[in-house]
Short mmCIF file of C-alpha atoms and ligand atoms in Angstrom, two decimals:
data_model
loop_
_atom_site.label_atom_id
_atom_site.label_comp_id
_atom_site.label_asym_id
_atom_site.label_seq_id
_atom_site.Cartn_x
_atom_site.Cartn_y
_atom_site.Cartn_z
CA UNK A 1 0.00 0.00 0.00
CA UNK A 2 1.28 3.63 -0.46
CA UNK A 3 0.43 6.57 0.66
CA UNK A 4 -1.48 9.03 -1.46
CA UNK A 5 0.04 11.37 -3.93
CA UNK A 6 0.67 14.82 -2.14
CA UNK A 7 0.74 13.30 0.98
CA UNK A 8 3.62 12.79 3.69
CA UNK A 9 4.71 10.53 5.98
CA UNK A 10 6.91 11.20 8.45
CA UNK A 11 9.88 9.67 9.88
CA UNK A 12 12.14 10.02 13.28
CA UNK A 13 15.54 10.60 11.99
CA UNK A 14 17.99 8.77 10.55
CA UNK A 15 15.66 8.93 8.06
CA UNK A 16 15.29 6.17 5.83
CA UNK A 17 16.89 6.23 2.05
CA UNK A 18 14.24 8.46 -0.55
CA UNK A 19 12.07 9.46 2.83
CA UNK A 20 12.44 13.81 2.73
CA UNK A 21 10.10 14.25 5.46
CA UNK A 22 11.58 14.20 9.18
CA UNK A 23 9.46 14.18 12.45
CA UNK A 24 12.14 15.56 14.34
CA UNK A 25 12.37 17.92 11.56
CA UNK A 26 8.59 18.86 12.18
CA UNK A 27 8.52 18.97 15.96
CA UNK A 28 11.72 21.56 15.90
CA UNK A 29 9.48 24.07 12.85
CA UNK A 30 6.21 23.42 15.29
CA UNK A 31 8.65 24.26 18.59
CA UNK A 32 10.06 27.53 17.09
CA UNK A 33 6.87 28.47 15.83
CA UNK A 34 5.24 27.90 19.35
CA UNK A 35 7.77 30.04 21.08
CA UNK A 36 7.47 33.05 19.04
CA UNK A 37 4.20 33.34 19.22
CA UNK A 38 4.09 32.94 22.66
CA UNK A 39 7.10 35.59 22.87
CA UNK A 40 4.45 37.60 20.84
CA UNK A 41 1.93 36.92 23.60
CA UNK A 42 -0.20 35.17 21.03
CA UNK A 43 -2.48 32.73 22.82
CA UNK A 44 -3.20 29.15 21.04
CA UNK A 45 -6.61 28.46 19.68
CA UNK A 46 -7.55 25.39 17.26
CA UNK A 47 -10.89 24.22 15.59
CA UNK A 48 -12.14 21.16 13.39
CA UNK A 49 -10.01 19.69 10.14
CA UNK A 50 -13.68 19.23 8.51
CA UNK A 51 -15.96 21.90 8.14
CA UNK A 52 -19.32 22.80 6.63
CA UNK A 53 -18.46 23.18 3.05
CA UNK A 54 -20.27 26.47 2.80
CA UNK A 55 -17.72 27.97 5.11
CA UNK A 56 -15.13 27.78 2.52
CA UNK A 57 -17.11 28.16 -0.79
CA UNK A 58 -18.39 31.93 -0.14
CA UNK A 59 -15.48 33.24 1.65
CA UNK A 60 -12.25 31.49 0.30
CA UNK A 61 -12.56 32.73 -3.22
CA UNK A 62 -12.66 30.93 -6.21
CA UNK A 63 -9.16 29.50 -6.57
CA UNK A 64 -9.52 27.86 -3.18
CA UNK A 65 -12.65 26.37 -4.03
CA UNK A 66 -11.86 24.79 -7.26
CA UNK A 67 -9.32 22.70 -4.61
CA UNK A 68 -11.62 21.52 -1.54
CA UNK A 69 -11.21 18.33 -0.52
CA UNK A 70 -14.83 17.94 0.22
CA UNK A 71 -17.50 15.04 -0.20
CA UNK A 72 -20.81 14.60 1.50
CA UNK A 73 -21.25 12.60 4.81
CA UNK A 74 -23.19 9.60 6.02
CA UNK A 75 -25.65 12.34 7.30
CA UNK A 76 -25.68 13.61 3.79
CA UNK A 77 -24.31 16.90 5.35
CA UNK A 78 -21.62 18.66 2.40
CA UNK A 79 -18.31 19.03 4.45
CA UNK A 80 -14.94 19.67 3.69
CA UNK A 81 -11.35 19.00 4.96
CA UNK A 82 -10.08 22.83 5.68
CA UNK A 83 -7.91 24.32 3.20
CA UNK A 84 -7.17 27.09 5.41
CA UNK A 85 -7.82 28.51 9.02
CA UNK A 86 -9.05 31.84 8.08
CA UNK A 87 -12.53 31.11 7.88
CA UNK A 88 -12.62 28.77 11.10
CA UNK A 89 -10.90 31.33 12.97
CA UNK A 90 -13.31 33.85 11.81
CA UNK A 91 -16.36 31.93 12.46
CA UNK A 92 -14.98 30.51 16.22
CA UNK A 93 -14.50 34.90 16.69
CA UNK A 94 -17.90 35.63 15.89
CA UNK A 95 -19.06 32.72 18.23
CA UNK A 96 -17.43 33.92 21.23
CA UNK A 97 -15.88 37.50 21.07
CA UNK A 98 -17.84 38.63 23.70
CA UNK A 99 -16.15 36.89 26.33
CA UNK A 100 -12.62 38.10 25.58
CA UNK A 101 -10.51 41.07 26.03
CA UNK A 102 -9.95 42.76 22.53
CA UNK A 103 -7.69 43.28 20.95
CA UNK A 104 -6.97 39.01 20.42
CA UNK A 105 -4.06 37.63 19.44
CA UNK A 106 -4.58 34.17 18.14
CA UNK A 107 -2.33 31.28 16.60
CA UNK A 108 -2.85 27.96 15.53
CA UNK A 109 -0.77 25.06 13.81
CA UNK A 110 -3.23 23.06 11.57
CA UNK A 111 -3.03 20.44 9.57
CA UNK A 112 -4.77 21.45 5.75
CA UNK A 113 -6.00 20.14 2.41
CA UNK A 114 -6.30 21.52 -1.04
CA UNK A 115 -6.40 19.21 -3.81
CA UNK A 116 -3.93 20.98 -5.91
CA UNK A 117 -1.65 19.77 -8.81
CA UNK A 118 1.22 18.14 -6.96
CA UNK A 119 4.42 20.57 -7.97
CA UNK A 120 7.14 22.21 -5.86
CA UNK A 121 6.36 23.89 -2.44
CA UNK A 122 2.75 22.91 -3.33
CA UNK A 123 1.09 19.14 -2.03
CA UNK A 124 -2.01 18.21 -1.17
CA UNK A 125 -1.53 18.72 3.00
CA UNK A 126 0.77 20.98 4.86
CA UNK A 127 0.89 22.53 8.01
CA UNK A 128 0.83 25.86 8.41
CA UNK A 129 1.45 28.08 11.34
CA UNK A 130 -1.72 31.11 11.16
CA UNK A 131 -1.04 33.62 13.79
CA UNK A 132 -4.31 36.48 13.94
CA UNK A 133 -5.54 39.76 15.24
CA UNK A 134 -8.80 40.49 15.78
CA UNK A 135 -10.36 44.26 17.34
CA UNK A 136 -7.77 46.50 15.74
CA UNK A 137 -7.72 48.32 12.80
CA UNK A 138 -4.81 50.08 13.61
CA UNK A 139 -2.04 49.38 11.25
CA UNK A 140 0.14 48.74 14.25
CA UNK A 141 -1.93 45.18 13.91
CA UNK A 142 -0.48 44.84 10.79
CA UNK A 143 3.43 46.07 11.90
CA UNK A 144 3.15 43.58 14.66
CA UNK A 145 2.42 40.63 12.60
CA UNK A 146 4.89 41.17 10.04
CA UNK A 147 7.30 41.50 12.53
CA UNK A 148 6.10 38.04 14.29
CA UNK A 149 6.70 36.72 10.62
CA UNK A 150 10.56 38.36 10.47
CA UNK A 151 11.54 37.16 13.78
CA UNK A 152 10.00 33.28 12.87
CA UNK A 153 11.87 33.40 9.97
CA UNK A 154 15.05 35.04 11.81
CA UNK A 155 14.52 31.94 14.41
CA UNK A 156 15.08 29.69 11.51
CA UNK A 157 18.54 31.29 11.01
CA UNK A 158 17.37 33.57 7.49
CA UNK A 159 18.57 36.66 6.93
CA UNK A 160 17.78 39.95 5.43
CA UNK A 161 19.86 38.42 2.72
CA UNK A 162 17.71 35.21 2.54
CA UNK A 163 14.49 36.37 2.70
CA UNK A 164 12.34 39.70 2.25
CA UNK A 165 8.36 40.12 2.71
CA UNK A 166 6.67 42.81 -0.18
CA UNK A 167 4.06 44.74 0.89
CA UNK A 168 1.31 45.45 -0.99
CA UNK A 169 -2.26 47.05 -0.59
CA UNK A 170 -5.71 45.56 -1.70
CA UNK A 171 -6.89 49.50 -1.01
CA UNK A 172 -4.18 50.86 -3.48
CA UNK A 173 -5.63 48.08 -5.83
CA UNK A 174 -9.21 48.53 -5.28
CA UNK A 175 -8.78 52.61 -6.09
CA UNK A 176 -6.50 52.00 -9.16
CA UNK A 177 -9.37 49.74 -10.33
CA UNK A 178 -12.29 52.25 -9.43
CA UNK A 179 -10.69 55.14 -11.04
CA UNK A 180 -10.34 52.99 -13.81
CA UNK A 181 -13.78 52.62 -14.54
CA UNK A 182 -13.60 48.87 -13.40
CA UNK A 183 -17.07 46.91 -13.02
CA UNK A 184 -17.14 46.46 -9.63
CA UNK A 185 -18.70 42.93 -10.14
CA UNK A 186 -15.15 41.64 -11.85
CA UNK A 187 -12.66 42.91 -9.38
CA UNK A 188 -11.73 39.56 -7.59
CA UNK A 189 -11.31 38.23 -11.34
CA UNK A 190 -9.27 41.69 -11.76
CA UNK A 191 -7.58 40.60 -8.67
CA UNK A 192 -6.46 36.88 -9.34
CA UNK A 193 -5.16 38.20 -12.85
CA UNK A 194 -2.98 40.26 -10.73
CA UNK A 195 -1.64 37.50 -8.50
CA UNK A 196 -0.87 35.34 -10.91
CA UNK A 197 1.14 38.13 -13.45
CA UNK A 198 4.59 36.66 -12.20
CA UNK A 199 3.76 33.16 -13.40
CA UNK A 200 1.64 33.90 -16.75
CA UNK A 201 2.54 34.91 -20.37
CA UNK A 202 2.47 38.09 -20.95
CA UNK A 203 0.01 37.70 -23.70
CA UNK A 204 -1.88 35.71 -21.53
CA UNK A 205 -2.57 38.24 -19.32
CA UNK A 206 -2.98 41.39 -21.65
CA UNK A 207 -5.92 38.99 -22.69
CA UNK A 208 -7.06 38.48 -18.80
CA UNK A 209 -6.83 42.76 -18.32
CA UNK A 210 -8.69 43.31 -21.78
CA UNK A 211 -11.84 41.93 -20.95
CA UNK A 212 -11.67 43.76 -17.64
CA UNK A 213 -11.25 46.86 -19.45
CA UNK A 214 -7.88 47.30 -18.73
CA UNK A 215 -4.48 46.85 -20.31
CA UNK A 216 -1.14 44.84 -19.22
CA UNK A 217 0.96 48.26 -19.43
CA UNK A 218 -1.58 50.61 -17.61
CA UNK A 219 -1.27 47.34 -14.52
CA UNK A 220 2.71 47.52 -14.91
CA UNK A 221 3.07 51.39 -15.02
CA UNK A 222 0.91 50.89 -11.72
CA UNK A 223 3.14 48.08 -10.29
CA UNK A 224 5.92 50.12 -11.18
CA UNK A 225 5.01 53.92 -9.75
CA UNK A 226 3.54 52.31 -6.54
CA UNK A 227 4.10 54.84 -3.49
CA UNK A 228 3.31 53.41 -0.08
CA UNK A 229 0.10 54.40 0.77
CA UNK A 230 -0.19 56.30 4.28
CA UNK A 231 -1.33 52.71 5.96
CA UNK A 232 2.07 51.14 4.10
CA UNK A 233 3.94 54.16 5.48
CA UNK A 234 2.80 53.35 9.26
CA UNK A 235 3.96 49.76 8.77
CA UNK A 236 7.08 50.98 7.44
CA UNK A 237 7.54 53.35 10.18
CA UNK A 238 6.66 50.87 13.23
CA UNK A 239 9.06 48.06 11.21
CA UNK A 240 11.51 50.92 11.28
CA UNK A 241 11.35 52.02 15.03
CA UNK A 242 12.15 47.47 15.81
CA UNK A 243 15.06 47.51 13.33
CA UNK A 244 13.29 45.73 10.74
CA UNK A 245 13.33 47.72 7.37
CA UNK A 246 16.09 45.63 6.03
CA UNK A 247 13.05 42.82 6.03
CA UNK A 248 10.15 44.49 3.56
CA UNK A 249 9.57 45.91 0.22
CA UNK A 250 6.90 47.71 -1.31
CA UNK A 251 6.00 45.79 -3.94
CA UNK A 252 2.60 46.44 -5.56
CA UNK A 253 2.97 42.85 -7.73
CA UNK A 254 1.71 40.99 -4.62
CA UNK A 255 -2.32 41.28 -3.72
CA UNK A 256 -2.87 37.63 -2.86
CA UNK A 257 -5.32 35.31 -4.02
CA UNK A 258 -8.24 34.70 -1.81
CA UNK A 259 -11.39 36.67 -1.93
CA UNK A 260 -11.02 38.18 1.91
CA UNK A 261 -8.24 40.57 1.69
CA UNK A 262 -9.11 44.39 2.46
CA UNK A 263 -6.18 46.84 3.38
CA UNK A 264 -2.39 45.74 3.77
CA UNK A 265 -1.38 42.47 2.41
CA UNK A 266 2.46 40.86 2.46
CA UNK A 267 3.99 37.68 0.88
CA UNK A 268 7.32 36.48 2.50
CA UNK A 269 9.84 35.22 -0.42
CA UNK A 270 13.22 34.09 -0.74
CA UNK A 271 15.33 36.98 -2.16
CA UNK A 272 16.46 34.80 -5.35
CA UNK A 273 12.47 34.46 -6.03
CA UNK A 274 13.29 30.54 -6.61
CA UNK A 275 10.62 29.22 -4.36
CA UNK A 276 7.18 29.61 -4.17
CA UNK A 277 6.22 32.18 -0.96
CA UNK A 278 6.85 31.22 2.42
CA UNK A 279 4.29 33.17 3.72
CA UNK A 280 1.25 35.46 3.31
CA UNK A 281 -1.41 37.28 4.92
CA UNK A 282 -2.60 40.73 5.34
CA UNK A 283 -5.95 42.49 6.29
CA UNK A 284 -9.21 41.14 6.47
CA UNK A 285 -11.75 43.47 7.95
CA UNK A 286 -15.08 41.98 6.53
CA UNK A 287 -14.97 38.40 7.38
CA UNK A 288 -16.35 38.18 10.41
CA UNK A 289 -19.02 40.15 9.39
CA UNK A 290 -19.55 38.04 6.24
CA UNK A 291 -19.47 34.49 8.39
CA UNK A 292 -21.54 35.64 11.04
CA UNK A 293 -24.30 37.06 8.44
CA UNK A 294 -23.81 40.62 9.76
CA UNK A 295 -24.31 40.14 12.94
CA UNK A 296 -20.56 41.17 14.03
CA UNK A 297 -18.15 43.78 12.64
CA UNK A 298 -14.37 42.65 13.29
CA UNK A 299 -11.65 44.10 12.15
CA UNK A 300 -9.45 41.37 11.46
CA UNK A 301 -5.38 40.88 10.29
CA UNK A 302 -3.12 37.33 10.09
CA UNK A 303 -0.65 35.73 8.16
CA UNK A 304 0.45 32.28 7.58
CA UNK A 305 3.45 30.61 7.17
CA UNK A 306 3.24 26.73 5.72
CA UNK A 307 5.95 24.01 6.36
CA UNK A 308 6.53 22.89 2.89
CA UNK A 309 8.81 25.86 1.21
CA UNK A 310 10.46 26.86 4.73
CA UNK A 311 11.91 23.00 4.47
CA UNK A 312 12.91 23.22 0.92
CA UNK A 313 14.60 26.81 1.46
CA UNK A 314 16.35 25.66 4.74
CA UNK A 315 17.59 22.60 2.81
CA UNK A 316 18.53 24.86 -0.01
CA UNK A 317 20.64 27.63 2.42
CA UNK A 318 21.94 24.37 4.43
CA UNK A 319 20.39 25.70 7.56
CA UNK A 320 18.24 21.95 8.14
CA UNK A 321 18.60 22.06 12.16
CA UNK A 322 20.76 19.79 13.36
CA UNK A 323 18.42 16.73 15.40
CA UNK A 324 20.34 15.52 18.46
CA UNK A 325 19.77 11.91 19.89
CA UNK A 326 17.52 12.60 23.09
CA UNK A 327 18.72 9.81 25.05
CA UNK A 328 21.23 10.98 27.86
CA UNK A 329 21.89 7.43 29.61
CA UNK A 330 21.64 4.38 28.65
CA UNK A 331 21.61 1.62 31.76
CA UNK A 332 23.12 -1.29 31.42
CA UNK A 333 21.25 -4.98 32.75
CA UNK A 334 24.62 -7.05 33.12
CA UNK A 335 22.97 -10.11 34.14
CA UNK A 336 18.92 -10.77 34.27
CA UNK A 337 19.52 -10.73 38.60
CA UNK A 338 20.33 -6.87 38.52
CA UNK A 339 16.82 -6.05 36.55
CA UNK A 340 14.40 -5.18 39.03
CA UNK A 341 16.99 -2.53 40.86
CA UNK A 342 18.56 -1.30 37.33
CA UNK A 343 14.48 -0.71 36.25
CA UNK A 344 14.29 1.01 39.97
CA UNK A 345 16.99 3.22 38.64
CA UNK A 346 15.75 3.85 35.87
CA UNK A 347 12.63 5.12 37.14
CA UNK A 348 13.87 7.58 39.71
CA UNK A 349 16.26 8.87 37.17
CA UNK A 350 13.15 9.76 34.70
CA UNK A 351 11.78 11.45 37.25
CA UNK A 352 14.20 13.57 38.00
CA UNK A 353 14.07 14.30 34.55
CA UNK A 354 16.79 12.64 32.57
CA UNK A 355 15.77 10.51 29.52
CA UNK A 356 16.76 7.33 29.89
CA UNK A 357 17.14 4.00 27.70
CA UNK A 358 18.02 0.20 28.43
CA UNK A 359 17.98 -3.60 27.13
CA UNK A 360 14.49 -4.85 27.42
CA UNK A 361 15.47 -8.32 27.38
CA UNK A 362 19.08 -10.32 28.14
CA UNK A 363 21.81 -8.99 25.90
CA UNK A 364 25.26 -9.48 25.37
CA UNK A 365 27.22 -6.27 27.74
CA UNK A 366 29.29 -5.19 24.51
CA UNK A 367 25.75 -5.28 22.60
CA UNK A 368 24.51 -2.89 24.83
CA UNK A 369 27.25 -0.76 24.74
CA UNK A 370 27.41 -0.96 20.70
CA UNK A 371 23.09 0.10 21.61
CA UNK A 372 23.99 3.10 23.81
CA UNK A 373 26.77 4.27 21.25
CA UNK A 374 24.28 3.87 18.46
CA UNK A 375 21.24 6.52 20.62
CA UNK A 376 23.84 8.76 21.37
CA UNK A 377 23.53 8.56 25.07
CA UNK A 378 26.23 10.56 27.23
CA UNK A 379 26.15 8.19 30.05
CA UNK A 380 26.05 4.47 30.62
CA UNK A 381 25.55 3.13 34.13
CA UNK A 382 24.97 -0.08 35.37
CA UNK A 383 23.93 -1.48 39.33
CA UNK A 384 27.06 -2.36 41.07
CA UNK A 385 25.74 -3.19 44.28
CA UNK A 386 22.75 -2.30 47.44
CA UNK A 387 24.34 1.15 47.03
CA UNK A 388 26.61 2.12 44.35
CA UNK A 389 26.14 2.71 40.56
CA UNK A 390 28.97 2.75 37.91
CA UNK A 391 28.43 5.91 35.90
CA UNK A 392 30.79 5.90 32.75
CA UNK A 393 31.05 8.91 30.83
CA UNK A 394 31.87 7.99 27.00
CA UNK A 395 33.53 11.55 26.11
CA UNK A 396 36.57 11.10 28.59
CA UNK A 397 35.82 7.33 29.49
CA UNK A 398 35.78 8.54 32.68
CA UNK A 399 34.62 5.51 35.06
CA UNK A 400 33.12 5.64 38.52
CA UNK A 401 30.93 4.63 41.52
CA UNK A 402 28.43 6.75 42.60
CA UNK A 403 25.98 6.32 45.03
CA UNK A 404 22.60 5.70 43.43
CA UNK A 405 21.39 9.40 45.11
CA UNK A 406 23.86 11.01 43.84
CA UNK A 407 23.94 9.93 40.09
CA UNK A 408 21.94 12.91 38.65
CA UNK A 409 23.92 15.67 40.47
CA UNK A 410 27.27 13.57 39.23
CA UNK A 411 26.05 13.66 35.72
CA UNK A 412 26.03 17.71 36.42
CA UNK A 413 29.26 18.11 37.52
CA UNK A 414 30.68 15.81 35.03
CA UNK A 415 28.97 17.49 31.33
CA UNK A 416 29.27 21.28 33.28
CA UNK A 417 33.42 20.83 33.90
CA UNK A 418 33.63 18.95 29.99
CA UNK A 419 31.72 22.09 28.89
CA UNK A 420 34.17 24.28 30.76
CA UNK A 421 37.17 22.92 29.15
P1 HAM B 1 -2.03 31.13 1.63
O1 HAM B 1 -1.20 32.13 0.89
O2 HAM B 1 -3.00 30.35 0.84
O3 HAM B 1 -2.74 31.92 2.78
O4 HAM B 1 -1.08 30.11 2.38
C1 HAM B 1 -0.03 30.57 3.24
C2 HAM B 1 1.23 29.74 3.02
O5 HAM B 1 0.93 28.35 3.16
C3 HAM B 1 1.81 29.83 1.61
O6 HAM B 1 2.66 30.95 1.50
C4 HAM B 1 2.57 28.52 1.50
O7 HAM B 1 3.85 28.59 2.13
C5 HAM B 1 1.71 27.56 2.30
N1 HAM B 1 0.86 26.75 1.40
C6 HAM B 1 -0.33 27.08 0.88
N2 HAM B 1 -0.81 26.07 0.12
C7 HAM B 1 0.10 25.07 0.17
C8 HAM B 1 0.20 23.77 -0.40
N3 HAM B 1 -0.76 23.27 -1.16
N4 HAM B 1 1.30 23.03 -0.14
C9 HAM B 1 2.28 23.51 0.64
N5 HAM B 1 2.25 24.73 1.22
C10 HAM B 1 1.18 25.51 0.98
C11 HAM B 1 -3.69 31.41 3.62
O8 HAM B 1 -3.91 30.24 3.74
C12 HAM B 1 -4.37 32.44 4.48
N6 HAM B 1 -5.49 31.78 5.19
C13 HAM B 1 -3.39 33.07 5.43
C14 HAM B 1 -3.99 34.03 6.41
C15 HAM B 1 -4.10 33.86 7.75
N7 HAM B 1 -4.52 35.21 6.11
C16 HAM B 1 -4.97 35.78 7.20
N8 HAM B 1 -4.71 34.97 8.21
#
């Protein structure tokens, strides 16, 4: 049997020959991704993988639509595997607001589907981390996200030189297309044409701007002339006051592709624009309104980032994180008699918080030592007697007997003077 097309699995490391995908890997993105946000004093918040499909179908936007995983269930209800948070997150807001301090800062590491052509940076699932802030309309919102989104990436060890995020407006946009005489009806088609410019033919797209009543030059002299607008120039201003203008662009190319977006809207890429974005988000100020039928008026602003191009960049720039064994000791069972005090060991050394490995069954002593070399435990030790351990340390085969109470502060002294040398 094998797995699905677009889907992953998941290995602990070594990983095994023509596997890419590495838990340890995934728990080290999820664990940086965790602490910024908490850093950020972001507060976690997660809903259901499957979702009415109506949730997704008037507020995604067409693109994202045309790739629901969806299907109807044995209550013949229409439900699909999320795509995206936005609209959960959104909907969960409306639910509850009232019982929470505004503004709220919200993140959440999901799990998502889109049945997309399988290419690079794109599969059928990813996780992406969604970080949100709902009850300001301030574009200090907006600043404080983006710089969430420089310090994740800093935390993976990028640079200004590896990565940069464009800004962009969907007001700037919406005006050049009003004042443009555009039919108000087409803009989100005027809008898509304009996300996908970068990866269409030319010709292709003077075709796409004709019937909107426009023309590829008029969109590029746009693109080109772009001046921040005075919401732009308060992000730029905030990113400037943290250090962070080395980290953004204006660049009027980027106006994403879902349906939601309303004010200031950013795509992280890498600078040599060889992999799909990273990242992307911006404001969303009607979509609470929209998912709770009117009944709330949000102001609204998130980004995410997804797992699948950060891992192909990092293994591009070499920066993969380097995935330590975990186990610190490895305890020996020399003969079967010593098993019940070695697993008392064992025990009381877990609890004091060292992780610990040994033999489950009788094994050959230079088999387990060949076994504790192989984990990449520090320590072996082994019951010598009633009292006494023997605690050898394999960096200076250093050898000794320890009383068993004593065997965690030993370890101590031992790896804090090797560190000191
Ligand atoms: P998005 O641009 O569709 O935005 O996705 C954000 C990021 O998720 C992309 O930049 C990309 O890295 C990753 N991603 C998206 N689709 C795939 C895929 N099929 N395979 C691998 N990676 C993928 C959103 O989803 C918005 N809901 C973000 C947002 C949050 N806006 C406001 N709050």
């Amino acid at each position: 049997m094998k797995r699905l097309p677009g889907f992953r699995d998941f290995y602990p490391e070594p990983l095994p020959d023509g596997e890419a995908w590495s838990a340890n890997v995934r728990k080290h993105i999820f664990d940086v991704w965790h602490e910024i946000a908490e850093f950020y004093a972001f507060q976690p918040y997660d809903g259901p993988p499957l979702e009415p499909l109506s949730l997704f179908t008037a507020k995604s936007g067409q693109e994202i639509v045309g790739q629901l995983y969806n299907f109807e269930d044995k209550g013949e209800r229409a439900v699909s595997l999320r795509p995206e948070m936005t609209p959960t997150v959104a909907r969960m807001v409306a639910a509850r607001e009232r019982h929470y301090k505004k503004p709220l800062k919200w993140y959440s590491i999901p799990q998502l589907f889109r049945y997309e052509r399988q290419q690079k940076g794109r599969l059928r699932e990813h996780f992406q981390f969604n970080a949100d802030i709902f009850g300001e309309a301030d574009p200090a919102a907006d600043a404080e996200l983006i710089a969430m989104l420089i310090d994740l990436l800093r935390n993976f060890n990028l640079t200004a030189e590896d990565f940069v995020i464009r800004l962009s407006s969907r007001n700037a946009w919406q005006d050049f297309f009003n004042q443009n005489g555009g039919d108000e009806s087409k803009a989100y088609d005027f809008y898509q044409a304009v996300d996908k410019l970068e990866r269409t033919a030319p010709e292709e797209s003077e075709k796409k701007f004709q019937a909107l009543g426009f023309t590829l030059e008029q969109v590029r002299d746009f693109i080109d002339s772009a001046e921040p607008t005075e919401e732009l120039q308060a992000v730029l201003d905030n990113l400037a006051a943290r250090g962070m203008s080395d980290f953004v662009k204006i660049d009027y190319n980027v106006i994403r592709g879902l349906a939601y977006y309303t004010g200031v809207v950013y795509e992280a890429f890498d600078r040599h624009g060889k992999f799909r974005a990273i990242a992307g988000g911006g404001r969303y100020d009607q979509l609470v309104s929209l998912v709770s039928g009117g009944k709330k008026e949000i102001p609204a602003a998130g980004f995410a980032m997804g797992d699948v191009v950060l891992v192909e960049l990092l293994k591009e720039r070499g920066l993969m994180p380097e995935i330590p064994g975990n186990i610190e000791v490895y305890a020996l069972v020399e003969d079967e008699t010593k098993r019940p005090p070695t697993l008392s060991m064992v025990q009381k050394l877990r609890e004091e918080g060292w992780c610990v490995d040994y033999p489950f069954v009788s094994m050959k002593p230079d088999k387990q030592i060949k076994r504790a070399l192989e984990v990449g435990a520090g320590f072996t030790v082994r019951i010598e007697d009633d009292e006494f351990a023997v605690l050898n340390y394999f960096e200076t085969k250093q050898e000794e007997k320890v009383p068993f109470g004593e065997l965690g502060n030993r370890m101590i002294q031992i790896i804090c003077a090797d560190d000191s040398e």
